[in-house]
PDB file of C-alpha atoms in Angstrom:
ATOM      1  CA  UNK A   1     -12.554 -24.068   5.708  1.00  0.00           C
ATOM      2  CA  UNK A   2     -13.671 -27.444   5.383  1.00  0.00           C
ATOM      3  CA  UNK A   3     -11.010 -28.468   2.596  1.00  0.00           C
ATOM      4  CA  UNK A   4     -12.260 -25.641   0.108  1.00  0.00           C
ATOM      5  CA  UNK A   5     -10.248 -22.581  -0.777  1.00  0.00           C
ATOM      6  CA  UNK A   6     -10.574 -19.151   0.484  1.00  0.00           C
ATOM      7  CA  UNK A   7     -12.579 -17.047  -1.500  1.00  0.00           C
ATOM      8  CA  UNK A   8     -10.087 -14.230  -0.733  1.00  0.00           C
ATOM      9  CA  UNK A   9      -7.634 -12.108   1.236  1.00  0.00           C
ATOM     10  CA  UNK A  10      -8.623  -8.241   1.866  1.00  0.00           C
ATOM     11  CA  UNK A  11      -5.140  -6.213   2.768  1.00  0.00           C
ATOM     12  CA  UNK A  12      -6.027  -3.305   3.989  1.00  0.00           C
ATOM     13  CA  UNK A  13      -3.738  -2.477   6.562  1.00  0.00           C
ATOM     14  CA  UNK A  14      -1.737   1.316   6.525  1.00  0.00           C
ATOM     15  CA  UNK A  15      -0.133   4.104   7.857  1.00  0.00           C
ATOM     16  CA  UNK A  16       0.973   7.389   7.302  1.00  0.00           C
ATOM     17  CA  UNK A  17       3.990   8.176   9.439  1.00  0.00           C
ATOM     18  CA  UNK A  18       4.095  11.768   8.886  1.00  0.00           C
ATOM     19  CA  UNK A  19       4.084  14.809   6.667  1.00  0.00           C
ATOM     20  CA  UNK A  20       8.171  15.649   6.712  1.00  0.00           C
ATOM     21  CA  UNK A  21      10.619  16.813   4.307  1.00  0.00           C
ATOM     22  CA  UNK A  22      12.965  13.928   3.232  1.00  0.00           C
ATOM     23  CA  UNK A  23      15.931  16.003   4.621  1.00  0.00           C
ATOM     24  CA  UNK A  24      14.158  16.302   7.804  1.00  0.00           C
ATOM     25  CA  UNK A  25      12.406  12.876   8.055  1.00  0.00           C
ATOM     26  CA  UNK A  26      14.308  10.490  10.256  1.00  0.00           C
ATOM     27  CA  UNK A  27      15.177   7.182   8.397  1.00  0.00           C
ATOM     28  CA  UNK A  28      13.435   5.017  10.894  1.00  0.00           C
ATOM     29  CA  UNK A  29      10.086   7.087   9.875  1.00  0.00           C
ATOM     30  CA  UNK A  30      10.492   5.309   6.447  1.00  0.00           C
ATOM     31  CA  UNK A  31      11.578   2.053   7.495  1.00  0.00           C
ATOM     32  CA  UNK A  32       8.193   1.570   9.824  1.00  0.00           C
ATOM     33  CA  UNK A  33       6.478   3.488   6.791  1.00  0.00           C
ATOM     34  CA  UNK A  34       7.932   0.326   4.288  1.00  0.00           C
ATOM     35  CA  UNK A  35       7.117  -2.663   7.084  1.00  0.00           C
ATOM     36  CA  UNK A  36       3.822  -1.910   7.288  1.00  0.00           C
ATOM     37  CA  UNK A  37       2.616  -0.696   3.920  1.00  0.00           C
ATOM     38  CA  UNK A  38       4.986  -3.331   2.210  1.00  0.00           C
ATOM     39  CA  UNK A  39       6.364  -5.900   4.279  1.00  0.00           C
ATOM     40  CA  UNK A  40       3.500  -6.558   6.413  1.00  0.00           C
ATOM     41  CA  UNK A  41       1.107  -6.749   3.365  1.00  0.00           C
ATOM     42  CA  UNK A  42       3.583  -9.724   1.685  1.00  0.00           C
ATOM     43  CA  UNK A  43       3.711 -11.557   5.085  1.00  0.00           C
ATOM     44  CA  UNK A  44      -0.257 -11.918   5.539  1.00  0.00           C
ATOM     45  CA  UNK A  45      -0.021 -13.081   1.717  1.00  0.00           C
ATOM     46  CA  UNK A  46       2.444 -15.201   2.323  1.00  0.00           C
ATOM     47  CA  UNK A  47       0.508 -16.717   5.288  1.00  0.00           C
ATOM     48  CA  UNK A  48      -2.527 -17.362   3.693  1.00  0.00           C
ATOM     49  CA  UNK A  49      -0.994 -18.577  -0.058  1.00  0.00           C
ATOM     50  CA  UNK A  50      -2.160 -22.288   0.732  1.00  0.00           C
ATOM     51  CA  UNK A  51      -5.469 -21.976   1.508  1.00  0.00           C
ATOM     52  CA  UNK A  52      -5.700 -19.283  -1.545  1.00  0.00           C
ATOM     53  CA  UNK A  53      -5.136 -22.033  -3.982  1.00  0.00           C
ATOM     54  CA  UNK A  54      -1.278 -22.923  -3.576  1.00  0.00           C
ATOM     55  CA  UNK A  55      -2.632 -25.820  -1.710  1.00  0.00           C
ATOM     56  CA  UNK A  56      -3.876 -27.987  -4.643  1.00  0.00           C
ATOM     57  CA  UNK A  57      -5.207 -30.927  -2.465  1.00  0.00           C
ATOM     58  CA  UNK A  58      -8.020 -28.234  -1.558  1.00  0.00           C
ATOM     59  CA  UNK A  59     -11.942 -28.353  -3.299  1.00  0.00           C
ATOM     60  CA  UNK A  60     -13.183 -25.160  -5.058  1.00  0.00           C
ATOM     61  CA  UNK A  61     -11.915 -22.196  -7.219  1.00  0.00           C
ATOM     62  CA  UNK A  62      -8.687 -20.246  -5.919  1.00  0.00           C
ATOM     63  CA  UNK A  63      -9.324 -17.044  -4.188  1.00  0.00           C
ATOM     64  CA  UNK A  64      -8.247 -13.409  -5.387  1.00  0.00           C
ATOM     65  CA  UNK A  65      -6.026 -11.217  -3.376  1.00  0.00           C
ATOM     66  CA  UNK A  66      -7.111  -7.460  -2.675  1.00  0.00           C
ATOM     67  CA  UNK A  67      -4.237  -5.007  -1.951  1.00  0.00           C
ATOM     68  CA  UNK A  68      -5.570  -1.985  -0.914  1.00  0.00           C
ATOM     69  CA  UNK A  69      -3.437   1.049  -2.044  1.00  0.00           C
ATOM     70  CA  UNK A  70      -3.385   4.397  -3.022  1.00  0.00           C
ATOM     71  CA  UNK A  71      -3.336   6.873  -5.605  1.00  0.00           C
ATOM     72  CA  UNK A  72      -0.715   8.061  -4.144  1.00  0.00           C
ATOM     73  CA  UNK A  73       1.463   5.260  -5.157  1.00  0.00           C
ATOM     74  CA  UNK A  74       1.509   6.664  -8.900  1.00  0.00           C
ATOM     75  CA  UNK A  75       1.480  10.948  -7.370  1.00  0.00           C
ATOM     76  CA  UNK A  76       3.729  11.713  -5.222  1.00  0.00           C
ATOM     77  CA  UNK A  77       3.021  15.245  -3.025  1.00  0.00           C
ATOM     78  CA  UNK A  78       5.517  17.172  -0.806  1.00  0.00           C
ATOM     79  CA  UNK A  79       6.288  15.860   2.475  1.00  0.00           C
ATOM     80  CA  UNK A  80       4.333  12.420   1.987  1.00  0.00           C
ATOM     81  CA  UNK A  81       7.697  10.643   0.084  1.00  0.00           C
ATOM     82  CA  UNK A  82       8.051   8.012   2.276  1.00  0.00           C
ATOM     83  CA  UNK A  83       3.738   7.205   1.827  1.00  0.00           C
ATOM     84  CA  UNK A  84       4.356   7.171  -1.777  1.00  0.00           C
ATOM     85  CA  UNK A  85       6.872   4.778  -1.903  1.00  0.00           C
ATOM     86  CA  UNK A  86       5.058   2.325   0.070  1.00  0.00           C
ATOM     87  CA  UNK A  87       2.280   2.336  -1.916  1.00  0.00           C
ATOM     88  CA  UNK A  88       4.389   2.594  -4.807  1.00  0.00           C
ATOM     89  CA  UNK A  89       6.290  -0.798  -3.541  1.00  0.00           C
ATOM     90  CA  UNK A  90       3.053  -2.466  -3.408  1.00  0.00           C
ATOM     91  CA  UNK A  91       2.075  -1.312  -6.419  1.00  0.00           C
ATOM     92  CA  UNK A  92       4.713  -3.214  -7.615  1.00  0.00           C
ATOM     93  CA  UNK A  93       4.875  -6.377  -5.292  1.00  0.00           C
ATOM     94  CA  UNK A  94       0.871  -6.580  -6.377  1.00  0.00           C
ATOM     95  CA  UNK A  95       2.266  -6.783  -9.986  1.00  0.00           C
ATOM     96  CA  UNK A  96       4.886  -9.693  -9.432  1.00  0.00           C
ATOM     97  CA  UNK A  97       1.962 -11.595  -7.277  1.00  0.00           C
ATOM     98  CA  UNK A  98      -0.136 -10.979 -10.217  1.00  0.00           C
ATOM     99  CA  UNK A  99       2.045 -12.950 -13.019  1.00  0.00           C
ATOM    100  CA  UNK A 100       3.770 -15.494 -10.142  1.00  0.00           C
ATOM    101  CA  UNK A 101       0.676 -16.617  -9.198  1.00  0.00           C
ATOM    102  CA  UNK A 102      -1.975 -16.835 -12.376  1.00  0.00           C
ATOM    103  CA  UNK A 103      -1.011 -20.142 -13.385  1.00  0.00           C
ATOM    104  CA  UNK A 104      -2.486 -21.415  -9.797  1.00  0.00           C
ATOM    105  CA  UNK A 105      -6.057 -19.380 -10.730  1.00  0.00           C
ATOM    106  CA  UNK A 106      -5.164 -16.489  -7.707  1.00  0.00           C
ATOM    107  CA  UNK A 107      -6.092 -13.240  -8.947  1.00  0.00           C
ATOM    108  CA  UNK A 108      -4.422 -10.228  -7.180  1.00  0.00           C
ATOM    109  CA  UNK A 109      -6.043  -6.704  -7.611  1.00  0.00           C
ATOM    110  CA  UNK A 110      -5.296  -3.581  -6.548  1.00  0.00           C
ATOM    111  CA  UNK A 111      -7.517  -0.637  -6.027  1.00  0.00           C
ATOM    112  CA  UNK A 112      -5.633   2.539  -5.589  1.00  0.00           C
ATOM    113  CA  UNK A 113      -8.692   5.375  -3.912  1.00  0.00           C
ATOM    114  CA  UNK A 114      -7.717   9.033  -3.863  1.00  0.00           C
ATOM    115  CA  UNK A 115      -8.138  11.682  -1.312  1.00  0.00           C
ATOM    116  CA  UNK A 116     -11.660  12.181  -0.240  1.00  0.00           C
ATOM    117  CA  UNK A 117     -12.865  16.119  -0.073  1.00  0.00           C
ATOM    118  CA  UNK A 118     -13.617  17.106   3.315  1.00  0.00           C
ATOM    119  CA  UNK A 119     -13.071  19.664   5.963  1.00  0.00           C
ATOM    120  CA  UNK A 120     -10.763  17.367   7.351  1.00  0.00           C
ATOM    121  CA  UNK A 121      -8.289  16.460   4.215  1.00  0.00           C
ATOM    122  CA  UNK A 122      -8.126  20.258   4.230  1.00  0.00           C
ATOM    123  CA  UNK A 123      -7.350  21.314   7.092  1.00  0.00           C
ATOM    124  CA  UNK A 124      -4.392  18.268   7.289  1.00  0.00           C
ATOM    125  CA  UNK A 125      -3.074  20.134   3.740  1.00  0.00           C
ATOM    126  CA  UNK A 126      -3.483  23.276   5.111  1.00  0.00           C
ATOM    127  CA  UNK A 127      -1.115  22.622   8.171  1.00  0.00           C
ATOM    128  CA  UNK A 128       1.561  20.990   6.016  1.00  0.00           C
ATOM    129  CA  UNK A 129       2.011  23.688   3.537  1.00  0.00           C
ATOM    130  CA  UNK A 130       1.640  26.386   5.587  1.00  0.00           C
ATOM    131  CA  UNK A 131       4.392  24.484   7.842  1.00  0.00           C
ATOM    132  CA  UNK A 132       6.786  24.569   5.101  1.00  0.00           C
ATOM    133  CA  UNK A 133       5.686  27.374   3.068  1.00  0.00           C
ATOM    134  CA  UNK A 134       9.268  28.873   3.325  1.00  0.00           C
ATOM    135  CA  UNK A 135      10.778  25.795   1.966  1.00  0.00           C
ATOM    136  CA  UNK A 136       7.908  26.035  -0.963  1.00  0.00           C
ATOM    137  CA  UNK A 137       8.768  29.092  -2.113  1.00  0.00           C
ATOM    138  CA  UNK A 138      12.494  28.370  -2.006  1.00  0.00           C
ATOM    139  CA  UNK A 139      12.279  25.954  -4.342  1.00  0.00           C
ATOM    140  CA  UNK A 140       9.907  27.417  -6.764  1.00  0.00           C
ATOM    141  CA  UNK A 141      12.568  30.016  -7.486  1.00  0.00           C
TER     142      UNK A 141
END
């Protein structure tokens, strides 16, 4: 690094832990969901804060932060609860980073892509309605 700043930190890290029912999904699904679509994305921060720009003794513009999430942090679907509310939580950690840290020049930006269209994205949405069709149509009456 030479004494400069880091131009910036790409988080892109993320899982899906599975397509379940919150009645049927066990709580340690959600917990390894939240560490490493939430947790895990504030610890690498965390890590790298100095050479962002926290460090003042170091040469050169601060660097911008890059969270990457989801749309799916602001839509929830069926069966992908636990998803949603990691990106959701980083949605809002990203928002608190935002405000803590403009007054030491570190930008932090989210981008938030959507499902692509492809044979693959359907046949995944196929399987999980069709796998819980019954409890669809239960509570759509």
């Amino acid at each position: 690094m030479d004494g400069h700043c880091l131009l910036g930190l790409v988080n892109n890290a993320g899982i899906h832990v599975g397509l379940d029912a919150l009645a049927d999904q066990p709580v340690e699904k959600l917990r390894k969901q939240l560490e490493v679509n939430l947790v895990a994305q504030l610890i690498v921060t965390k890590a790298f804060l100095p050479q962002l720009g926290l460090d003042l003794t170091l040469k050169g513009k601060p660097g911008k932060i890059l969270n990457m999430s989801s749309i799916y942090g602001s839509y929830t679907l069926p069966f992908s609860s636990a998803y949603s509310a990691s990106k959701a939580g980083l949605n809002a950690l990203s928002e608190g980073m935002r405000r803590e840290l403009k007054p030491f020049g570190i930008g932090v930006v989210v981008i938030a892509p959507g499902a692509l269209k492809s044979s693959c994205m359907l046949t995944l949405w196929l399987h999980i309605y069709f796998k819980h069709l019954a409890m669809l149509a239960a509570s759509a009456s």
